[in-house]
Every structure is written in C-alpha cells, then in structure tokens.
Coordinates of C-alpha atoms in Angstrom, one line a residue:
X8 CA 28.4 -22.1 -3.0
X9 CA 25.7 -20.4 -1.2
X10 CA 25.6 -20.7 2.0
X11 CA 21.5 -20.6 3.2
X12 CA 22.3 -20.8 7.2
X13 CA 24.5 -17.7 7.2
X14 CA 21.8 -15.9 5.2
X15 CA 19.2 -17.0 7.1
X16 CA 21.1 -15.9 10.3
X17 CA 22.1 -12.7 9.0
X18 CA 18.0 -12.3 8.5
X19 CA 17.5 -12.7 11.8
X20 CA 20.0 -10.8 13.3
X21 CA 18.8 -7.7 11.3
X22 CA 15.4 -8.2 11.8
X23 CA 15.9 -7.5 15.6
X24 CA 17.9 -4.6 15.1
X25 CA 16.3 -1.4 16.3
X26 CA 18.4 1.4 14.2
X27 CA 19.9 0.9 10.4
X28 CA 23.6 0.3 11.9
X29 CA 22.0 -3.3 13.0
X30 CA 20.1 -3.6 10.1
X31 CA 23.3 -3.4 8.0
X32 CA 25.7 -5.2 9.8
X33 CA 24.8 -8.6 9.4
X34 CA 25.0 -8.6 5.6
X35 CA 28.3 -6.8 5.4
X36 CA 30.5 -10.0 6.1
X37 CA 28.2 -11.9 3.6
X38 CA 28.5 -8.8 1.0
X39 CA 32.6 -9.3 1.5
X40 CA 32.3 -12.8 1.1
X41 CA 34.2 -14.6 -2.0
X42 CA 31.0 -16.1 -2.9
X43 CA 29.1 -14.8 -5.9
X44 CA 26.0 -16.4 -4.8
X45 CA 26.5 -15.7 -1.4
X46 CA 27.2 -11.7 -2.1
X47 CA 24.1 -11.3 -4.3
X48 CA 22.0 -12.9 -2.0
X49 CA 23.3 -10.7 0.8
X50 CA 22.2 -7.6 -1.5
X51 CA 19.3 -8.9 -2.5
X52 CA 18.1 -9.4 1.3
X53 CA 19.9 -6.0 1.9
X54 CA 17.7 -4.1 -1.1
X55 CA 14.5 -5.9 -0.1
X56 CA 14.8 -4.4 3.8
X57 CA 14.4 -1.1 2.3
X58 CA 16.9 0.0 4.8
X59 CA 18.1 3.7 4.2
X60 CA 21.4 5.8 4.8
X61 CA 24.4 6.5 3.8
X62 CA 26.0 3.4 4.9
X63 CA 23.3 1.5 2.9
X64 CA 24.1 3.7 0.0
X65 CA 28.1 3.3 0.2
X66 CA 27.3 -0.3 -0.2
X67 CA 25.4 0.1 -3.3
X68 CA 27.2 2.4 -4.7
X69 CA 30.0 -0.2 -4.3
X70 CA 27.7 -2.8 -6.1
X71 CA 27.4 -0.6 -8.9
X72 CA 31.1 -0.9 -9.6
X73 CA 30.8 -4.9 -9.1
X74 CA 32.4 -7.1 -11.4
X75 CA 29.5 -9.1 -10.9
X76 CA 26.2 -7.9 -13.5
X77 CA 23.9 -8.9 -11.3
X78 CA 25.1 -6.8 -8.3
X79 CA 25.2 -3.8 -10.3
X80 CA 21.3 -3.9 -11.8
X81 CA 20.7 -4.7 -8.5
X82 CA 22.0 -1.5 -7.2
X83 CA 20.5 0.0 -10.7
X84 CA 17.1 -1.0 -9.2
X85 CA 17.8 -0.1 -5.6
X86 CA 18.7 3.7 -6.9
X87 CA 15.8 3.9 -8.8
X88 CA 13.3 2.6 -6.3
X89 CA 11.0 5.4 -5.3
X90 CA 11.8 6.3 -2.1
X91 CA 15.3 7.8 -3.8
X92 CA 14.3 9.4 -7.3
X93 CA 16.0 12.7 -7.5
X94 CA 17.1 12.7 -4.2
X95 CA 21.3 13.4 -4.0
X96 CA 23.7 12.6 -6.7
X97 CA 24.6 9.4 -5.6
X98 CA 21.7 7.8 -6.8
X99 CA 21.7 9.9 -10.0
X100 CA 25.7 9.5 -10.6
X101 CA 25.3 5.6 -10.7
X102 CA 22.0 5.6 -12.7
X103 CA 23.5 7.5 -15.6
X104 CA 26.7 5.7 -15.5
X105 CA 24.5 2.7 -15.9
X106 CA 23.5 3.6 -19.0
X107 CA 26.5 2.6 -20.5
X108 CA 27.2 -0.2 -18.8
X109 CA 28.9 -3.4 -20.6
X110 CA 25.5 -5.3 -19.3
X111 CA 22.3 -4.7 -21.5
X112 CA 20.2 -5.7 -18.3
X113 CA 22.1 -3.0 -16.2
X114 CA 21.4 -0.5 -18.9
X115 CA 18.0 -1.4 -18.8
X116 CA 17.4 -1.0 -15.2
X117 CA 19.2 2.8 -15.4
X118 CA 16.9 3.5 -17.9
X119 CA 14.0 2.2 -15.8
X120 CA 15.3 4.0 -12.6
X121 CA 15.7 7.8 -14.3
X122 CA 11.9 7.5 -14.8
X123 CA 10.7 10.8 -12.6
X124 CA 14.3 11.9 -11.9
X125 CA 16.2 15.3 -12.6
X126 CA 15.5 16.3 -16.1
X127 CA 19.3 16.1 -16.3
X128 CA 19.1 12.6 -17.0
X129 CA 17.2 13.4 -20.3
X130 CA 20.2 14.1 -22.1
X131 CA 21.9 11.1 -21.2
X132 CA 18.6 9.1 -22.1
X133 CA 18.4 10.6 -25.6
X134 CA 21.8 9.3 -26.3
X135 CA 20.6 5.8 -24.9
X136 CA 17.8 6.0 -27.3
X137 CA 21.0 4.9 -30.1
X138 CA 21.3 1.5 -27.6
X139 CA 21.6 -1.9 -29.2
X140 CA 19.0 -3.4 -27.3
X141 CA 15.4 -3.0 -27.6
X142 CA 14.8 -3.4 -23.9
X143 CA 17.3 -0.9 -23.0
X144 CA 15.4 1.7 -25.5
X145 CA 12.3 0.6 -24.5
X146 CA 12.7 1.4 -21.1
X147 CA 14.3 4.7 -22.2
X148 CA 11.0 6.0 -24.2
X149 CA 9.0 4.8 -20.8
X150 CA 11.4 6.9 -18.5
X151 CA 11.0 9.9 -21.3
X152 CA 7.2 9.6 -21.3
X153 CA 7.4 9.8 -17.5
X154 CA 9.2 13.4 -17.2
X155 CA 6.1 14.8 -18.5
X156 CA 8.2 17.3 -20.1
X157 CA 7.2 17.7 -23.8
X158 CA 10.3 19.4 -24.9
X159 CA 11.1 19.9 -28.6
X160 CA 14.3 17.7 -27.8
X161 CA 12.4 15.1 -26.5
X162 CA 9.6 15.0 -29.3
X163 CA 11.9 15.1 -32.1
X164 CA 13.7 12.3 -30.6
X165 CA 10.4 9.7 -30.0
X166 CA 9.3 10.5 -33.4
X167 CA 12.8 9.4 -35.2
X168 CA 12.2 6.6 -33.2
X169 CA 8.7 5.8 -34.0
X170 CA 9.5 6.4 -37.7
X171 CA 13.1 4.5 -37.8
X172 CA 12.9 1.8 -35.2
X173 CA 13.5 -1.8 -36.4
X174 CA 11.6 -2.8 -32.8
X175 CA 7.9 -3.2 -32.9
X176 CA 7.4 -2.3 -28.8
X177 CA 9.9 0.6 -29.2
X178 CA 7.3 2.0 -31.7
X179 CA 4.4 1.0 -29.5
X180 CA 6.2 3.0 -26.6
X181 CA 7.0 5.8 -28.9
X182 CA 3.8 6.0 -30.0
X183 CA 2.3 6.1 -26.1
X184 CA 5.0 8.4 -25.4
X185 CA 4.1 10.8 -27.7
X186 CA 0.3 11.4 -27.2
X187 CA 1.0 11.3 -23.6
X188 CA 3.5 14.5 -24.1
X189 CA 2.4 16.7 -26.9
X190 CA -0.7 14.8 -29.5
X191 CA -0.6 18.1 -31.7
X192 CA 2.8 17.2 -32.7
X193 CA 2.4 13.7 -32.7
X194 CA -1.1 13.7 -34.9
X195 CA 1.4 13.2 -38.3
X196 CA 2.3 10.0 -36.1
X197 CA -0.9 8.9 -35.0
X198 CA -2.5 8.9 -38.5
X199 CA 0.2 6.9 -40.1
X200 CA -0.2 4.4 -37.2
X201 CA -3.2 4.1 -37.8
X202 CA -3.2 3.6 -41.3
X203 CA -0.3 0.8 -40.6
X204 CA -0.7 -2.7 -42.0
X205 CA 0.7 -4.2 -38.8
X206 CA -2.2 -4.9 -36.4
X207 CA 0.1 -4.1 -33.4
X208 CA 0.5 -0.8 -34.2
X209 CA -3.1 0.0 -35.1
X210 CA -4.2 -1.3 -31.9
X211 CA -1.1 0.7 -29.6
X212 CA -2.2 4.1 -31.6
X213 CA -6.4 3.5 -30.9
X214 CA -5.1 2.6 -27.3
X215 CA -2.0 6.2 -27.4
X216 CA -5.3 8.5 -28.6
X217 CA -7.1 7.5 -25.0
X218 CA -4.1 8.8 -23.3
X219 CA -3.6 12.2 -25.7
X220 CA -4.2 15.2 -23.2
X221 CA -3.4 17.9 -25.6
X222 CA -5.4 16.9 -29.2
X223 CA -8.0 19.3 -30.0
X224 CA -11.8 17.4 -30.3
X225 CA -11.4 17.9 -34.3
X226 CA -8.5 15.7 -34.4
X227 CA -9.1 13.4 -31.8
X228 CA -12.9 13.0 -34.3
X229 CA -11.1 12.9 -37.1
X230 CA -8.3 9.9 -35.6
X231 CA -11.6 7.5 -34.3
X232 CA -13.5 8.3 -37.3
X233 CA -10.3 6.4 -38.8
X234 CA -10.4 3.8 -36.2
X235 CA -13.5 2.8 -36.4
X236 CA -14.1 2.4 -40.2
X237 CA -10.7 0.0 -39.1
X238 CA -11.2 -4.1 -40.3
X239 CA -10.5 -5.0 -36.4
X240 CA -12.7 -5.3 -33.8
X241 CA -10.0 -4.8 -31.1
X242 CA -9.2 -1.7 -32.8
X243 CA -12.9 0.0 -33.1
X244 CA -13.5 -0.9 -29.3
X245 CA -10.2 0.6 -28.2
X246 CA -11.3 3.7 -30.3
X247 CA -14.7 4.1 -29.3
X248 CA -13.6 4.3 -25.8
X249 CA -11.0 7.4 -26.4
X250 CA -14.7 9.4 -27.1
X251 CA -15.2 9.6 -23.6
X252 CA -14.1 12.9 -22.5
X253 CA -10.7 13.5 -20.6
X254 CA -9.9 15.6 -17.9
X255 CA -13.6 17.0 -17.7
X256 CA -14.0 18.2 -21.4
X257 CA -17.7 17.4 -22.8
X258 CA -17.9 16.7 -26.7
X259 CA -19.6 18.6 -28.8
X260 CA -22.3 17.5 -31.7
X261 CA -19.7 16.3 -34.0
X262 CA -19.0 13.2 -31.8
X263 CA -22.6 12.2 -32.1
X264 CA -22.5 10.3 -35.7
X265 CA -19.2 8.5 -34.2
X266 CA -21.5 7.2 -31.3
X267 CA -23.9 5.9 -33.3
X268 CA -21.9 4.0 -35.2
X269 CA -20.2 2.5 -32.5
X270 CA -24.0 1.9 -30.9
X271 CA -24.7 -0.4 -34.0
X272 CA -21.7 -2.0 -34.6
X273 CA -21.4 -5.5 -35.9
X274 CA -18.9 -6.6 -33.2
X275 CA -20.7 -7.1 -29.8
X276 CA -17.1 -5.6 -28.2
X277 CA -17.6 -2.6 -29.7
X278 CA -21.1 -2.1 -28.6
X279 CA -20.2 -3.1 -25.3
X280 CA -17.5 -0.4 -25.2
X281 CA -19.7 2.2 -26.9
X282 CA -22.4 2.1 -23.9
X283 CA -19.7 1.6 -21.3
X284 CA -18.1 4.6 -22.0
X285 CA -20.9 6.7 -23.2
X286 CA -22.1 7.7 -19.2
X287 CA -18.4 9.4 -19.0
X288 CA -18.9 11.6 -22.1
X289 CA -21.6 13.6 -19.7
X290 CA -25.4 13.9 -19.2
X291 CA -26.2 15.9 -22.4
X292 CA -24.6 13.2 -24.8
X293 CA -26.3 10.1 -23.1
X294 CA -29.6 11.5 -23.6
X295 CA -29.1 12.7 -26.8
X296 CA -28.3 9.1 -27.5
X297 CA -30.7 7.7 -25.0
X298 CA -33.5 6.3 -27.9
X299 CA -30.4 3.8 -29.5
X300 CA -29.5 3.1 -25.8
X301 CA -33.1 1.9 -25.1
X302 CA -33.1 -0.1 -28.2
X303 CA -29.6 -2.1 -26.9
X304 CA -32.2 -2.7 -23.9
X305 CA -33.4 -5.6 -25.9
X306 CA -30.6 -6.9 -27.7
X307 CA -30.2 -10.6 -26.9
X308 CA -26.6 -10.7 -25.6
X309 CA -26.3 -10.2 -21.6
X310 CA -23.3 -8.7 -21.6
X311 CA -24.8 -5.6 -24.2
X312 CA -28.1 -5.4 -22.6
X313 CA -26.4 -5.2 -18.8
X314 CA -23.8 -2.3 -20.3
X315 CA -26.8 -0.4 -21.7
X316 CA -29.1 -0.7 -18.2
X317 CA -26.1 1.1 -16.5
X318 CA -25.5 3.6 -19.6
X319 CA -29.0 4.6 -19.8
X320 CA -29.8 8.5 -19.0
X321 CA -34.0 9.1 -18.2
X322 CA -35.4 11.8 -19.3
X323 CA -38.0 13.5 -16.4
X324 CA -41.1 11.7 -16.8
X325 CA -40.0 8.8 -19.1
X326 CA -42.0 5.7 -18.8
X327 CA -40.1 2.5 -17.3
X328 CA -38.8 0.4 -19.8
X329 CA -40.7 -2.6 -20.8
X330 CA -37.1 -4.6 -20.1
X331 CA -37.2 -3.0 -16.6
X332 CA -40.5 -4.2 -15.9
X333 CA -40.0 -7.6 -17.2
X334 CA -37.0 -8.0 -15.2
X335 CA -38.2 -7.1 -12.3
X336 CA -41.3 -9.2 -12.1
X337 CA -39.2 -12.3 -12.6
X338 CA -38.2 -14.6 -10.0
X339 CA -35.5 -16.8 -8.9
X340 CA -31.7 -16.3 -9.8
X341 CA -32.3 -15.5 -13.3
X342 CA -30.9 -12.5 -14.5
X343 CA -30.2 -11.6 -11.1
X344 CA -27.1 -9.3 -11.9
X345 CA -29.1 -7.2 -14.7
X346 CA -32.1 -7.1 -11.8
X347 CA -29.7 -5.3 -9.6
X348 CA -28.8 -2.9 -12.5
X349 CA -32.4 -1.9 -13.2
X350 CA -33.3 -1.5 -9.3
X351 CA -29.9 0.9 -9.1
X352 CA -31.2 3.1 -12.5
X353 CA -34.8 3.4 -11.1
X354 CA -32.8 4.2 -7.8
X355 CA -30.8 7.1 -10.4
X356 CA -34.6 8.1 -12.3
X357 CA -35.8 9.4 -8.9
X358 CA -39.4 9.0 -9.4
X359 CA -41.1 7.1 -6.7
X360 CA -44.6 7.1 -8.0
X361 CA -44.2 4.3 -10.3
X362 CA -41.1 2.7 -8.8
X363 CA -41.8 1.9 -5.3
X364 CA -45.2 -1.0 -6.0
X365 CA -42.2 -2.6 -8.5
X366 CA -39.6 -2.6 -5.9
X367 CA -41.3 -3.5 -2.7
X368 CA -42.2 -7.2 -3.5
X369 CA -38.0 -7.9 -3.8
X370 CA -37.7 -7.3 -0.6
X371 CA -38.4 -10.9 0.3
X372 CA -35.9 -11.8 -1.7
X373 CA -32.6 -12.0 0.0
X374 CA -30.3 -11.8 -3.0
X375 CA -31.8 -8.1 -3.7
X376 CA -33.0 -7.0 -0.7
X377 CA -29.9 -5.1 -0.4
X378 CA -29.9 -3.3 -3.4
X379 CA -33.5 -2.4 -3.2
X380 CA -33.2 -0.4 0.6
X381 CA -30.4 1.4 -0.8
X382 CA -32.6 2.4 -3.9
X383 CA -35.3 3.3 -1.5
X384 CA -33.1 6.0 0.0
X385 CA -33.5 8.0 -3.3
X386 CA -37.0 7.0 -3.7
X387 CA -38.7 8.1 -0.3
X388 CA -42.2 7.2 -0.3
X389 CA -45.2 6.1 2.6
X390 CA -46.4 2.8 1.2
X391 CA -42.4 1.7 1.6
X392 CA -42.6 2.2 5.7
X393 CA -43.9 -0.7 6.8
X394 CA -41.7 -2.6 4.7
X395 CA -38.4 -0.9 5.9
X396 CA -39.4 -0.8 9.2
X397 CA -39.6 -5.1 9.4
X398 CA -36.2 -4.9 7.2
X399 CA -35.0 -3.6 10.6
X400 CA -35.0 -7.0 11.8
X401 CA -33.0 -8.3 8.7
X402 CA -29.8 -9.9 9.5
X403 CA -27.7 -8.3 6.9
X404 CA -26.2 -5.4 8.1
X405 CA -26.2 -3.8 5.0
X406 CA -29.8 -4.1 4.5
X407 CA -30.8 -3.0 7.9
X408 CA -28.7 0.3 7.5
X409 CA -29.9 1.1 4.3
X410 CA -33.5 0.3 5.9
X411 CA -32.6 3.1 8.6
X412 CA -31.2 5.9 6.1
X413 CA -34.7 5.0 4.0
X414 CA -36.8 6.0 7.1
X415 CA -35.0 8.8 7.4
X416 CA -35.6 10.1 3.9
X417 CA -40.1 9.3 4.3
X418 CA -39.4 11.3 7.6
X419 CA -42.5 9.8 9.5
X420 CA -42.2 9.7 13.2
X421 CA -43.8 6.0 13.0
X422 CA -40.2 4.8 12.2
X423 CA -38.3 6.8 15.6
X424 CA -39.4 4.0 18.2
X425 CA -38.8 1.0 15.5
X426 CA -35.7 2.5 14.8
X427 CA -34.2 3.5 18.8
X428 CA -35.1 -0.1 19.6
X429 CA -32.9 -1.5 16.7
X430 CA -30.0 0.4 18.1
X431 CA -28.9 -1.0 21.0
X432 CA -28.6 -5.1 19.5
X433 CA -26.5 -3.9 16.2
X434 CA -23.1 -3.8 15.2
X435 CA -21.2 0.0 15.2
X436 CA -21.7 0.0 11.5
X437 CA -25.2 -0.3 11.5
X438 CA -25.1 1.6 14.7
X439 CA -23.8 4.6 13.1
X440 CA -26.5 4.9 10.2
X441 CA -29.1 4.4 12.9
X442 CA -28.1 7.4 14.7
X443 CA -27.5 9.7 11.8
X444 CA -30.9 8.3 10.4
X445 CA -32.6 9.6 13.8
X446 CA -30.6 13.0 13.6
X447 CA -33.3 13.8 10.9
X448 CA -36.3 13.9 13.4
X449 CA -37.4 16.3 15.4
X450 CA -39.1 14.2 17.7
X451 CA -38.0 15.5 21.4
X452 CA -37.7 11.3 21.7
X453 CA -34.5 11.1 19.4
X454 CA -32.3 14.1 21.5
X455 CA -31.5 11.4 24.5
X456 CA -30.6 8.7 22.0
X457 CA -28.0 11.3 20.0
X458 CA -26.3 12.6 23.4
X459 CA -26.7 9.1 24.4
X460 CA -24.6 7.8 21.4
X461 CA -21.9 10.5 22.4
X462 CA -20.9 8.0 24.8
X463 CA -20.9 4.7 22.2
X464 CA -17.8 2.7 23.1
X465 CA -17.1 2.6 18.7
X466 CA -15.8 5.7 18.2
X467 CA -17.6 5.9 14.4
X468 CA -20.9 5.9 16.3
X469 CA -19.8 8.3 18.4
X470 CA -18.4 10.4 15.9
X471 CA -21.5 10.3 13.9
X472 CA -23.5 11.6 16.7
X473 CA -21.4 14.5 17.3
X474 CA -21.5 15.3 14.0
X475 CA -25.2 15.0 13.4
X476 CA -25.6 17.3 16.7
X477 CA -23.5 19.8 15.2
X478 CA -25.5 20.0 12.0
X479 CA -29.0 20.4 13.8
X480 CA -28.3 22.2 16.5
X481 CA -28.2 26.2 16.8
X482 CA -24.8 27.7 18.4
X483 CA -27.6 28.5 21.5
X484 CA -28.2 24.8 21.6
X485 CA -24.8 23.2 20.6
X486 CA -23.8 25.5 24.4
X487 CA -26.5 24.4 26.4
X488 CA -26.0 20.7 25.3
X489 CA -22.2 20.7 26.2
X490 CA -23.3 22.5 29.7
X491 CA -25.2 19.3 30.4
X492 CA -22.5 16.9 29.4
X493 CA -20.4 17.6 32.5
X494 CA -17.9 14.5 31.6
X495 CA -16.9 15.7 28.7
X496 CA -13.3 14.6 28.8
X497 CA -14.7 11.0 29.6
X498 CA -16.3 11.1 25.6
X499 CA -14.9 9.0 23.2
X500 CA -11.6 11.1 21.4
X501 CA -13.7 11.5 17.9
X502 CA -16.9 13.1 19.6
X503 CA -14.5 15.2 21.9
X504 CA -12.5 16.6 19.7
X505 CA -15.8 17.5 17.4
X506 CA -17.6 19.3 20.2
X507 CA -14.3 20.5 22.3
X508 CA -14.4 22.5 18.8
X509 CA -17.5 24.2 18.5
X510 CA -17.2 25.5 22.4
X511 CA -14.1 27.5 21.4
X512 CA -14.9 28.5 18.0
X513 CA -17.1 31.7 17.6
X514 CA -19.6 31.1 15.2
X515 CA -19.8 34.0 12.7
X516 CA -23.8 33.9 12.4
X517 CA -24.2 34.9 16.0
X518 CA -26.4 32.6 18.0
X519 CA -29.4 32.9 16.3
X520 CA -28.1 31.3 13.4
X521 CA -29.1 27.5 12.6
X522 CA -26.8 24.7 12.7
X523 CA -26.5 23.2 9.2
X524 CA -24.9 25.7 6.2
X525 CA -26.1 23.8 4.0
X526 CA -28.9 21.2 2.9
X527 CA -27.6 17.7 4.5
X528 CA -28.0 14.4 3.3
X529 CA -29.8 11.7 4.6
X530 CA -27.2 9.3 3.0
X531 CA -23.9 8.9 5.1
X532 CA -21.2 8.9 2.6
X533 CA -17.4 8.1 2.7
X534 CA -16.4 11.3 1.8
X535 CA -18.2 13.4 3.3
X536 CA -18.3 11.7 6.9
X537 CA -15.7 9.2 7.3

C-alpha cells in the first residue's frame, strides 16, 4: 500500500539537496521497497526531478528490466526525454530493447523515445512497423517521420503501410510521414488519398500536402485542384491553405484560377481560409487578386469581411474603400475589431493625404486610440501634431509611446519641449521610446536629455540612449562626448558596455565619417533594439 508520508518526505529531503547524490538518495529505499505502488511512485517523483547522471541512469536502466510494466515505460519515457536523445548507449540499448517488450504500452513509449535518435534505431523501428498494436506502429511512423531522413528504406516501408494497414491513424500518420520526407515519391499516395471514400483520409492528405517540402508547384496544383472540386468543406479549406507558399517559394500564374475559386466558394470556411492565407503567397499574387478581395469587403459575414481587410494588398494611389470609410466614421463599439483592422491597412497603404482627416477624430476614442498613434507612425503628417502632442498626456502607456515615435516621424521641433517634459513622470517603457523619439532632432535642446538618460536608473532607457548616441553621432563626436562623461564606470552596465565599445573600436571610415550606416527607423522594434 502506498505509503504518501514516506514519499512526501523523501520530496523534501531531495529538494534540499544541493548535488544529484542528495537528490537521489531519498528515493532509493522507496525504489527497493516491496511495494509496487510505493516503487513507481518513487520513479515517477525520481523522473519528474529531471535529475541526471549515471547513478540516475543505473536506476533506470534497472526499471527497464522491472517486472513491473509500468516501471519500465516509465524508464521508456525517461530515456526518450530530450535532454538524453542520442546521447550514450544506455539510453539507446533500453529504447530498442523496448520495442519488443511483452507490454504494448512499453513498446509504445520506445517507439516514441527513438524519435530524433541515432538513425540506428531505424532498422529496429522498421521491424516494429509488423507490431500488433496500432499505437505501437503509430508511434513508430511518428519517430520515422522525425529522422527526417527520406531513405529508400524508409519510404518503401510508410507506403506498404499506407497502402496495407488495417488502422485508419496509422494511414493518417503514413500519409503525414510521407509528404513530410520525400512528396515526389509519395504523389501516387497522395492522389489515391485523396480520391478515398473515407472522409478521414481525404482530410489527413489536404492537411499531409501543407506539410510536403519537396512537391514541385505542378503537383502540389494539380493535388488542390483535386481537393477543392472535393464534396467537403473541411477538405477544400485545409487545401486552399497548402497554396500559400512554403519555405519562401512564390507561385506562379497557374495558382491563380485555384484562388479564385477558393475566393468564391460556397462554404464561408473556405473563403475565410482563401483570404487568410492569400497575404503569405506574396505581394504579386494578393494584388493580382486584390479586385475579388475588395468585393469580400462587403460580403455580410464578419468573420469573411474581417479576413479580407487584413488580406487586402493597395495598389499606389487606390482610393479608400467605401467599407473603410464607413467603418471608420461609425461610432461606439460596433465593429470595433474590423475598425482596428482598417486603421492598421491604411497604417500598411502609407498615404497620409487622405488617411490622416479619417484617423484623427478616433483619437477620442479610447478603445482605438492605440491603434490609431501606432498607425500614425507610418503616416507622418502636420495637421496630426497637435493631436499627438495632447496624446502625451494619455494614460495608456501604449498610446503615449506610440504618440512619441509619431512626433518623431512629422520631425517638427514644436514636439521636442512637449515631449522632454513627458519624460521625467513616465514609466521606463514609455521612457525609452521618448528618448529614441528625441534622438531624431537636431535641436541642440535634445543632446542634454540623451546624455542625461545615459544615467536612467532602467537600464532599457539607458540602453536606448546609448544606442541612439551611437547612431547620430560622428566617431569625432561619439570621443568628445565620452571625454565629458568623466563617470563612466558609474553608467548603468547596458549603456557602459555600448559606449566602453565604441572608445576602443577604430572605426573604419575615419573620423569624418557619420554615425548611422544605414537609414534608421523611427520605430523601436524588438528585433532590432531589444
């Protein structure tokens, strides 16, 4: 009978142990204890510390002898956890013996924990592939597709099973399996699937042709041509989303009727699929397509008309969209998540002449006031200063950052007091965008603030001004700057480091040469600055 006291003792004990000799010897006694429950909870507790060494691995490779099934696919699982895939033989002895274990749930969990092992253990899974149990082969075609190894041996092997199989989710696997590896020699495979009666296996190829790597664009036309003319809506949408383009490849004209068709389908999935995945199959296709977008701009259903604001593509010049303007000149809550969309694809048009009057009156109202600064960034424009400069005083964060990067992007020196008084009573994160905002003028006013924010006690902020020093200063200047900052080792570590830098490193341009290599952003983005 189990014995919760002792384990909840032995729990304790280990978790004040400061090396893996601690960790492990409280669950020894309970591990030798005649107890099954007793010994499968001390594993369990034992596998669940993620302790590691080879006196953790004796005792699993212990419970993978165990009389006890449940011991050994509990070691099955510990050997195949992460953390020990391919490393030593130990874990790769036990797996593979595991595979023809009495137990169907052991053999299961080898099967599972050979996924990304040492392409030895393919061998050993093909034979596995004759198992009993569906489970156990399941898991098998999984732990195959995860070599990534499209080997003739392998191939050969997921087709037989695909083809011969009595289990519908072993086929399903198969099929997965085999677009993932090698879609040329699976196409036989993925047409007859397609063409099956069962519904199952209809949907699992439409989903298997999304994850094909290999299939040239003729066949991979050729399969959703199939899919779509297919009774099933599940089916069609499932299709329509494998035109999107993988790994960077953009479609050619041929795809074009297959879009169209998906544009005006009967089933409100597939449309919604067709326009969600059209922005992925690049800029050339979603303008080409762009008229039958604008048309979905009406349709009555939300969830269409809010897939086709985000999939639209403007050409240079094109007129706001009736929709947009409609949108946009209602009030209240209604609509409020395809408001937001619209403000974020005039944001994406770029063209400030016509956007700006719309977007300006939502900024008194707080549940877009957000989303309109941000989209004011891109859309830089005079009659927005006044505006931005009293969202400064806006107590979202958000909005008064985005107000700051805005100001920055109209450039006129009416924002630079406005913006050095909002400094000081923010939060770091809005603290930061003010500064790099400010980095932007030239005014001899903003300098003190920047050298000033060196110091900032948030290390973003002070980061931020380092790096916006670096990009607008000359070598000449970035020198005579750090000669004035006589505490230098007193600077936060961030800003330290950034300008502890630049005074050792030689520039190559010599010291006429400007700071910035390159055009800089006004917005502060994660990747570039955090």
């Amino acid at each position: 009978m189990l014995d919760q006291a002792r384990i909840e003792a032995a729990g304790k004990e280990a978790e004040q142990a400061t090396d893996i000799a601690g960790r492990l010897a409280p669950w020894l006694p309970l591990w030798a204890d005649g107890d099954e429950e007793t010994r499968s909870a001390a594993l369990s507790a034992l596998a669940d510390s993620r302790s590691r060494g080879d006196a953790v691995t004796k005792v699993f490779v212990e419970a993978a002898r165990d009389p006890l099934p449940a011991a050994r696919c509990l070691a099955m699982w510990w050997f195949g956890d992460e953390e020990d895939r391919g490393v030593g033989t130990a874990a790769f002895e036990a797996l593979t013996a595991g595979l023809r274990d009495m137990d169907a749930c052991v053999r299961a969990a080898a099967a599972q924990g050979l996924r990304f092992s040492d392409p030895a253990a393919i061998e050993p899974l093909l034979v596995a592939l004759r198992d009993t149990e569906a489970d156990v082969r399941s898991n098998v075609v999984i732990a195959l597709k995860d070599f990534d190894l499209p080997v003739p041996s392998v191939v050969e092997a997921l087709i037989r099973v695909f083809r011969h199989d009595l289990d519908l989710e072993v086929r399903e696997n198969a099929l997965h399996a085999l677009a993932y590896l090698d879609a040329t020699q699976a196409l036989d495979v993925l047409r007859l699937a397609a063409r099956a009666e069962d519904l199952r296996l209809r949907l699992a190829a439409a989903m298997a042709l999304g994850d094909s790597r290999s299939l040239s664009e003729e066949h991979r036309l050729e399969l959703v041509s199939l899919m779509l003319a297919d009774t099933d809506g599940d089916v069609r949408e499932r299709a329509v989303r494998s035109l999107a383009p993988l790994f960077d490849e953009q479609p050619g004209a041929a795809s074009l009727p297959l879009w169209h068709a998906a544009l005006r389908d009967p089933a409100e999935n597939v449309r919604v699929a067709a326009l969600e995945a059209l922005p992925l199959a690049g800029r050339g296709a979603a303008q080409r397509l762009s008229s039958l977008v604008s048309e979905l701009l009406e349709d009555p259903v939300d969830e269409i008309r809010n897939a086709a604001i985000k999939a639209l593509q403007f050409d240079a010049g094109a007129p706001i969209p009736p929709v947009f303007l409609r949108l946009l000149q209602s009030s209240g809550e209604t609509d409020l998540h395809a408001r937001k969309l619209a403000v974020q694809a005039l944001a994406c048009r770029g063209l400030a002449g016509d956007a700006v009057p719309l977007l300006l009156p939502l900024l008194s109202e707080n549940e877009l006031a957000r989303d309109v600064t941000d989209a004011l960034i891109d859309l830089p424009d005079l009659r927005a200063l006044a505006p931005l400069i009293a969202q400064l005083d806006n107590e979202d964060d958000d909005c008064c950052a985005n107000a700051a990067l805005a100001l920055a992007a109209i450039g006129d020196g009416e924002a630079i007091e406005p913006l050095i008084r909002t400094l000081d009573r923010r939060e770091p994160y809005v603290r930061r965008r003010i500064v790099w905002a400010l980095s932007f003028f030239t005014s001899k006013r903003v300098m003190p603030v920047l050298t000033g924010s060196l110091s900032d006690p948030a290390p973003n902020v002070a980061r931020t001004a380092a790096k916006a020093l670096l990009e607008t200063l000359t070598p000449v200047q970035i020198r005579a700057l750090l000669g004035r900052l006589p505490l230098l080792r007193r600077l936060p570590a961030p800003a330290r480091e950034l300008l502890r830098r630049e005074r050792e490193y030689e520039l190559e341009e010599g010291d006429g040469s400007s700071g910035p290599r390159c055009q800089r952003l006004v917005r502060l983005g994660a990747t570039e600055y955090e």
